[in-house]
Short mmCIF file of C-alpha atoms in Angstrom, two decimals:
data_model
loop_
_atom_site.label_atom_id
_atom_site.label_comp_id
_atom_site.label_asym_id
_atom_site.label_seq_id
_atom_site.Cartn_x
_atom_site.Cartn_y
_atom_site.Cartn_z
CA UNK A 1 167.60 136.94 63.46
CA UNK A 2 166.91 135.56 67.22
CA UNK A 3 167.31 132.32 68.95
CA UNK A 4 166.55 131.39 72.49
CA UNK A 5 169.95 130.78 74.50
CA UNK A 6 169.04 128.54 77.04
CA UNK A 7 168.80 130.12 80.44
CA UNK A 8 165.41 132.15 79.88
CA UNK A 9 166.48 135.34 77.42
CA UNK A 10 167.96 134.83 74.04
CA UNK A 11 170.74 135.83 71.28
CA UNK A 12 170.28 138.15 68.40
CA UNK A 13 171.65 139.58 65.41
CA UNK A 14 171.41 143.27 64.70
CA UNK A 15 172.54 145.65 63.01
CA UNK A 16 173.91 149.55 62.82
CA UNK A 17 172.14 152.07 61.29
CA UNK A 18 173.12 155.55 59.76
CA UNK A 19 176.79 154.90 60.92
CA UNK A 20 179.78 156.67 59.24
CA UNK A 21 181.43 153.47 59.27
CA UNK A 22 178.44 151.19 57.03
CA UNK A 23 176.33 148.63 58.35
CA UNK A 24 177.69 147.03 61.38
CA UNK A 25 176.35 143.76 62.44
CA UNK A 26 176.73 143.44 66.36
CA UNK A 27 175.34 139.83 67.92
CA UNK A 28 173.49 140.65 71.15
CA UNK A 29 172.37 138.93 74.22
CA UNK A 30 169.82 139.58 76.22
CA UNK A 31 168.84 138.76 79.07
CA UNK A 32 165.53 136.31 80.60
CA UNK A 33 164.09 140.14 81.94
CA UNK A 34 164.65 142.05 78.90
CA UNK A 35 168.79 143.23 80.24
CA UNK A 36 171.12 143.06 77.74
CA UNK A 37 173.66 141.53 78.69
CA UNK A 38 175.89 142.72 76.40
CA UNK A 39 176.93 144.02 72.48
CA UNK A 40 180.39 141.93 70.36
CA UNK A 41 180.31 143.92 66.83
CA UNK A 42 181.50 141.46 64.30
CA UNK A 43 184.82 141.57 62.57
CA UNK A 44 185.22 143.61 58.50
CA UNK A 45 185.89 145.77 56.93
CA UNK A 46 185.14 149.10 58.45
CA UNK A 47 183.66 151.43 55.87
CA UNK A 48 181.66 149.00 53.28
CA UNK A 49 178.46 147.03 54.66
CA UNK A 50 178.32 143.56 56.10
CA UNK A 51 174.96 141.72 55.61
CA UNK A 52 173.63 138.98 57.36
CA UNK A 53 173.86 135.41 55.56
CA UNK A 54 172.50 132.73 58.76
CA UNK A 55 172.56 132.75 62.08
CA UNK A 56 172.45 130.02 64.76
CA UNK A 57 173.56 129.18 67.98
CA UNK A 58 174.10 125.95 69.69
CA UNK A 59 175.82 125.10 72.84
CA UNK A 60 179.00 126.81 72.40
CA UNK A 61 177.32 130.24 71.49
CA UNK A 62 176.24 132.07 68.87
CA UNK A 63 177.46 131.10 65.17
CA UNK A 64 177.21 133.60 62.18
CA UNK A 65 177.61 133.30 58.38
CA UNK A 66 177.56 137.59 56.55
CA UNK A 67 178.55 138.81 54.27
CA UNK A 68 182.06 141.93 54.37
CA UNK A 69 185.45 142.38 52.29
CA UNK A 70 188.24 141.15 51.97
CA UNK A 71 189.97 143.10 49.43
CA UNK A 72 188.22 144.16 46.60
CA UNK A 73 186.05 140.79 46.89
CA UNK A 74 183.13 140.12 48.92
CA UNK A 75 183.45 136.81 51.22
CA UNK A 76 181.44 134.93 52.89
CA UNK A 77 182.81 134.52 56.78
CA UNK A 78 181.42 132.31 59.17
CA UNK A 79 182.29 133.99 63.20
CA UNK A 80 180.92 132.29 66.23
CA UNK A 81 181.40 133.70 70.29
CA UNK A 82 181.21 131.55 73.43
CA UNK A 83 177.91 132.52 75.68
CA UNK A 84 179.61 135.94 77.22
CA UNK A 85 180.30 137.07 73.29
CA UNK A 86 183.60 136.37 72.99
CA UNK A 87 185.06 135.38 69.50
CA UNK A 88 185.51 131.58 69.74
CA UNK A 89 187.39 131.47 66.04
CA UNK A 90 185.75 132.77 62.48
CA UNK A 91 187.64 131.61 59.19
CA UNK A 92 186.25 132.61 55.49
CA UNK A 93 184.34 129.88 54.17
CA UNK A 94 185.45 129.71 49.73
CA UNK A 95 183.38 128.27 46.85
CA UNK A 96 179.94 129.51 47.96
CA UNK A 97 177.53 132.31 45.94
CA UNK A 98 176.98 134.61 48.70
CA UNK A 99 173.61 135.08 46.58
CA UNK A 100 173.93 139.06 46.70
CA UNK A 101 172.15 141.36 44.47
CA UNK A 102 170.83 144.73 44.78
CA UNK A 103 168.38 143.89 46.94
CA UNK A 104 170.29 142.45 49.19
CA UNK A 105 170.20 137.72 49.42
CA UNK A 106 168.60 136.49 48.08
CA UNK A 107 168.08 132.89 50.70
CA UNK A 108 171.07 130.60 49.15
CA UNK A 109 173.30 130.30 52.02
CA UNK A 110 172.15 128.42 55.01
CA UNK A 111 173.56 127.15 58.15
CA UNK A 112 173.45 125.50 61.28
CA UNK A 113 175.56 125.91 64.25
CA UNK A 114 177.00 122.50 65.30
CA UNK A 115 177.22 121.05 68.82
CA UNK A 116 180.78 120.92 68.85
CA UNK A 117 181.34 124.74 68.64
CA UNK A 118 182.06 124.73 64.89
CA UNK A 119 179.11 125.22 62.12
CA UNK A 120 178.00 123.62 58.50
CA UNK A 121 177.45 125.68 55.49
CA UNK A 122 174.87 125.07 52.33
CA UNK A 123 175.07 126.75 49.52
CA UNK A 124 174.99 127.45 45.71
CA UNK A 125 178.61 126.65 44.27
CA UNK A 126 181.32 129.15 42.46
CA UNK A 127 182.66 125.81 41.91
CA UNK A 128 180.69 124.20 40.09
CA UNK A 129 177.91 125.90 39.20
CA UNK A 130 174.23 124.49 39.15
CA UNK A 131 175.49 121.59 42.28
CA UNK A 132 174.92 123.05 45.94
CA UNK A 133 178.01 122.88 48.70
CA UNK A 134 177.91 121.60 52.08
CA UNK A 135 180.77 122.97 54.06
CA UNK A 136 182.06 121.33 57.57
CA UNK A 137 183.91 123.93 59.71
CA UNK A 138 184.95 122.08 62.69
CA UNK A 139 185.21 123.84 66.47
CA UNK A 140 188.13 125.61 65.40
CA UNK A 141 186.81 126.85 62.58
CA UNK A 142 188.95 124.89 60.30
CA UNK A 143 186.86 122.90 57.60
CA UNK A 144 186.16 118.68 57.82
CA UNK A 145 184.80 117.93 54.57
CA UNK A 146 183.59 119.58 51.02
CA UNK A 147 180.75 117.74 49.72
CA UNK A 148 179.08 118.36 46.87
CA UNK A 149 175.71 117.67 46.58
CA UNK A 150 173.79 116.33 42.06
CA UNK A 151 172.19 119.54 40.94
CA UNK A 152 168.92 119.80 41.99
CA UNK A 153 165.52 119.17 39.90
CA UNK A 154 165.59 123.30 39.07
CA UNK A 155 167.41 126.59 40.35
CA UNK A 156 169.10 126.30 44.27
CA UNK A 157 167.53 129.01 44.79
CA UNK A 158 167.14 129.13 48.80
CA UNK A 159 168.27 126.08 50.49
CA UNK A 160 167.84 125.10 55.06
CA UNK A 161 170.53 123.39 56.47
CA UNK A 162 170.21 122.44 59.93
CA UNK A 163 173.03 120.33 62.37
CA UNK A 164 171.88 117.53 64.23
CA UNK A 165 172.81 115.83 67.22
CA UNK A 166 175.20 113.23 66.02
CA UNK A 167 177.70 116.06 63.87
CA UNK A 168 175.95 115.57 60.82
CA UNK A 169 173.59 117.97 58.65
CA UNK A 170 169.81 118.07 56.91
CA UNK A 171 169.30 120.23 54.28
CA UNK A 172 166.44 121.05 51.80
CA UNK A 173 166.55 121.95 48.41
CA UNK A 174 163.44 123.68 46.56
CA UNK A 175 160.65 122.14 45.45
CA UNK A 176 160.38 119.22 47.57
CA UNK A 177 164.06 117.75 48.33
CA UNK A 178 165.70 117.07 52.06
CA UNK A 179 169.07 114.56 52.66
CA UNK A 180 170.83 113.68 55.59
CA UNK A 181 174.04 113.58 55.37
CA UNK A 182 176.39 111.93 57.83
CA UNK A 183 179.68 113.27 60.21
CA UNK A 184 181.53 112.71 57.23
CA UNK A 185 179.40 114.16 54.39
CA UNK A 186 178.38 111.21 52.72
CA UNK A 187 174.98 111.19 52.09
CA UNK A 188 172.74 108.90 54.72
CA UNK A 189 168.86 108.78 53.16
CA UNK A 190 167.13 111.42 50.09
CA UNK A 191 163.39 111.76 50.08
CA UNK A 192 161.17 113.58 48.92
CA UNK A 193 156.83 114.39 50.56
CA UNK A 194 155.59 115.33 46.22
CA UNK A 195 152.71 113.29 44.79
CA UNK A 196 152.84 111.19 41.91
CA UNK A 197 152.34 114.28 39.97
CA UNK A 198 156.43 115.53 40.83
CA UNK A 199 157.43 118.50 42.98
CA UNK A 200 157.00 121.97 41.93
CA UNK A 201 161.39 123.12 42.27
CA UNK A 202 160.83 126.57 41.95
CA UNK A 203 159.77 127.53 45.28
CA UNK A 204 161.40 126.91 48.83
CA UNK A 205 161.67 123.88 50.68
CA UNK A 206 161.45 124.71 54.73
CA UNK A 207 162.34 122.41 57.33
CA UNK A 208 163.02 121.48 61.30
CA UNK A 209 164.80 119.03 62.60
CA UNK A 210 164.02 117.84 66.80
CA UNK A 211 166.13 116.86 69.15
CA UNK A 212 166.11 113.20 68.91
CA UNK A 213 166.65 113.99 64.45
CA UNK A 214 163.44 113.87 63.71
CA UNK A 215 162.64 115.60 60.55
CA UNK A 216 159.77 118.13 59.63
CA UNK A 217 159.93 119.54 55.84
CA UNK A 218 157.53 121.45 54.14
CA UNK A 219 157.53 121.52 50.14
CA UNK A 220 155.93 121.85 46.89
CA UNK A 221 154.59 119.20 44.70
CA UNK A 222 152.39 119.90 41.19
CA UNK A 223 148.86 120.93 41.83
CA UNK A 224 146.50 120.78 38.93
CA UNK A 225 145.96 124.57 38.65
CA UNK A 226 149.02 125.93 40.46
CA UNK A 227 151.48 124.21 43.10
CA UNK A 228 150.31 122.70 46.48
CA UNK A 229 152.50 122.91 50.06
CA UNK A 230 152.68 118.97 51.20
CA UNK A 231 153.88 118.69 54.84
CA UNK A 232 155.94 115.37 55.58
CA UNK A 233 157.73 114.31 59.02
CA UNK A 234 160.42 111.93 58.74
CA UNK A 235 162.12 109.66 61.40
CA UNK A 236 165.61 110.21 61.99
CA UNK A 237 166.67 107.26 59.70
CA UNK A 238 164.01 108.86 56.75
CA UNK A 239 161.34 106.22 57.13
CA UNK A 240 158.15 108.19 55.79
CA UNK A 241 155.73 108.58 59.39
CA UNK A 242 153.80 111.18 58.03
CA UNK A 243 152.62 112.95 55.36
CA UNK A 244 150.00 115.55 54.19
CA UNK A 245 148.31 117.22 51.26
CA UNK A 246 147.04 120.76 52.87
CA UNK A 247 146.58 124.07 51.91
CA UNK A 248 146.15 126.02 55.00
CA UNK A 249 146.15 124.05 57.35
CA UNK A 250 150.08 123.14 58.95
CA UNK A 251 152.34 126.55 58.41
CA UNK A 252 155.97 124.97 58.48
CA UNK A 253 156.37 127.54 61.47
CA UNK A 254 156.62 124.59 63.59
CA UNK A 255 158.96 123.37 66.27
CA UNK A 256 158.96 119.97 67.88
CA UNK A 257 157.43 119.91 71.54
CA UNK A 258 158.58 118.48 75.13
CA UNK A 259 156.92 114.80 74.40
CA UNK A 260 158.25 114.30 70.63
CA UNK A 261 155.04 116.37 69.13
CA UNK A 262 154.99 118.46 66.24
CA UNK A 263 153.63 122.31 66.44
CA UNK A 264 152.24 123.89 63.31
CA UNK A 265 151.48 127.65 63.91
CA UNK A 266 150.13 130.10 61.25
CA UNK A 267 148.39 133.23 61.43
CA UNK A 268 145.80 135.07 59.72
CA UNK A 269 144.63 138.91 59.76
CA UNK A 270 143.93 138.96 64.27
CA UNK A 271 144.27 135.46 64.59
CA UNK A 272 147.39 133.08 65.04
CA UNK A 273 145.75 129.33 64.90
CA UNK A 274 148.74 126.70 66.38
CA UNK A 275 147.44 122.68 65.90
CA UNK A 276 149.46 120.32 67.88
CA UNK A 277 150.38 116.34 66.00
CA UNK A 278 151.79 112.93 67.40
CA UNK A 279 154.23 111.07 65.07
CA UNK A 280 152.06 109.27 63.43
CA UNK A 281 150.18 112.08 61.78
CA UNK A 282 147.33 112.46 64.20
CA UNK A 283 145.62 115.98 65.69
CA UNK A 284 146.09 116.49 69.15
CA UNK A 285 144.67 119.71 70.01
CA UNK A 286 144.13 122.94 68.42
CA UNK A 287 143.65 126.18 69.29
CA UNK A 288 143.04 129.82 68.13
CA UNK A 289 143.73 133.20 69.51
CA UNK A 290 142.94 136.38 68.46
CA UNK A 291 145.89 139.04 69.10
CA UNK A 292 144.53 142.11 70.85
CA UNK A 293 144.88 145.30 68.75
CA UNK A 294 146.99 144.07 65.77
CA UNK A 295 146.66 142.33 62.77
CA UNK A 296 148.97 139.34 62.03
CA UNK A 297 152.27 140.94 59.88
CA UNK A 298 154.63 138.58 60.56
CA UNK A 299 154.76 134.71 62.24
CA UNK A 300 158.44 134.50 63.08
CA UNK A 301 158.81 131.82 65.09
CA UNK A 302 157.41 129.01 67.67
CA UNK A 303 159.82 128.25 70.69
CA UNK A 304 158.26 124.80 72.95
CA UNK A 305 158.67 125.06 76.92
CA UNK A 306 158.04 123.54 79.44
CA UNK A 307 154.96 124.93 79.63
CA UNK A 308 153.58 124.62 76.21
CA UNK A 309 155.06 127.12 73.37
CA UNK A 310 155.40 130.83 72.84
CA UNK A 311 154.91 132.46 69.68
CA UNK A 312 157.43 135.02 68.42
CA UNK A 313 156.32 137.22 65.78
CA UNK A 314 154.69 141.05 64.71
CA UNK A 315 151.49 142.67 64.55
CA UNK A 316 150.31 145.77 62.55
CA UNK A 317 148.01 148.22 63.28
CA UNK A 318 146.54 151.62 61.34
CA UNK A 319 146.93 154.19 62.38
CA UNK A 320 145.62 157.28 60.54
CA UNK A 321 147.31 157.27 57.16
CA UNK A 322 149.70 155.65 58.36
CA UNK A 323 150.95 152.35 60.15
CA UNK A 324 152.54 151.44 63.19
CA UNK A 325 154.41 147.68 63.60
CA UNK A 326 155.22 145.80 67.65
CA UNK A 327 156.29 142.70 68.17
CA UNK A 328 154.27 139.87 69.91
CA UNK A 329 154.35 136.89 71.93
CA UNK A 330 151.93 135.01 73.21
CA UNK A 331 152.35 131.89 75.27
CA UNK A 332 149.98 128.38 75.50
CA UNK A 333 150.12 126.12 77.96
CA UNK A 334 150.29 122.05 76.47
CA UNK A 335 146.86 121.59 75.43
CA UNK A 336 146.67 125.22 73.68
CA UNK A 337 145.07 127.50 76.51
CA UNK A 338 146.16 131.21 76.73
CA UNK A 339 148.68 131.98 79.28
CA UNK A 340 149.91 134.93 79.05
CA UNK A 341 150.34 137.86 75.46
CA UNK A 342 152.69 140.38 75.20
CA UNK A 343 151.88 143.27 72.88
CA UNK A 344 155.10 145.62 72.75
CA UNK A 345 155.22 149.22 71.74
CA UNK A 346 158.64 149.45 69.54
CA UNK A 347 161.28 151.67 71.26
CA UNK A 348 162.22 154.55 69.09
CA UNK A 349 165.33 155.42 68.01
CA UNK A 350 168.03 155.81 65.42
CA UNK A 351 170.75 153.36 64.87
CA UNK A 352 169.92 150.25 65.17
CA UNK A 353 167.54 147.80 63.68
CA UNK A 354 167.31 144.02 63.76
CA UNK A 355 168.78 141.92 60.66
#
């Protein structure tokens, strides 16, 4: 997990591996020139693994929710640090299903950092099985409110949660459902971009929330043979601005640009494709770029900046009978033209892995 720090660098969540104390989580701050500014180990039970569940950054600094041990039982713990790495607060979050099995987290818990230094957590409820619970923790970690939502059409499955500037939260449920909760935890509106055939509730719904509160949502609707992705944009008050039902045209690896346009990116083989749409859904531009020497294994983030947009991910190439993976960053200007490309072989070294 990684997110910009607002000053040209980034915050990242990492894990030490091969430690005699198990898997230990750390928050790292990287300066804009690539130097490591600081590393902060997260509180846990030494000797037993910690499992990352969610990571987000707001103005007050990075926040993490992870599974750790409190005595014999696993608990969800939220920790927020300040921009200098000092822990501002920590709190255990009761009543949430960690979604852990022998293969690790299953995406049933999501978290968003709030502008006031707190967090909102959305997860499957252990007190009301089949329901989703949304919990707001304040700037010192105290619980401000807790809202239990009606069960979705299918299993709770993967959820997403994004805090809004006014203290509320936008939550995405599997299939094609997005809810907006206000600063008190009350449901302000609930929408589904699925068409008359209805939603397909067994695949995740993903979303992006813009600085002004606009919402991009990608869900799934019933198709004639297979489920079909549907992408829609809603205003802060829940009004539908546009909707499209593509197959591969608009990915939800997306962001809002400096002028309020939505930026959608995807990768096919070596090719990166980015499309910019205005608030009415009109295509402003589409650009493509072939990654030098690598196929695209994962497109992780679309990061707008003052000059355009930066695409970040992982590339892969075949070397002999094996594969080599390398992180990449590709910067485009506001018209989609290439500014620069950086593909870097990962530094070898034991004991460190991105979480």
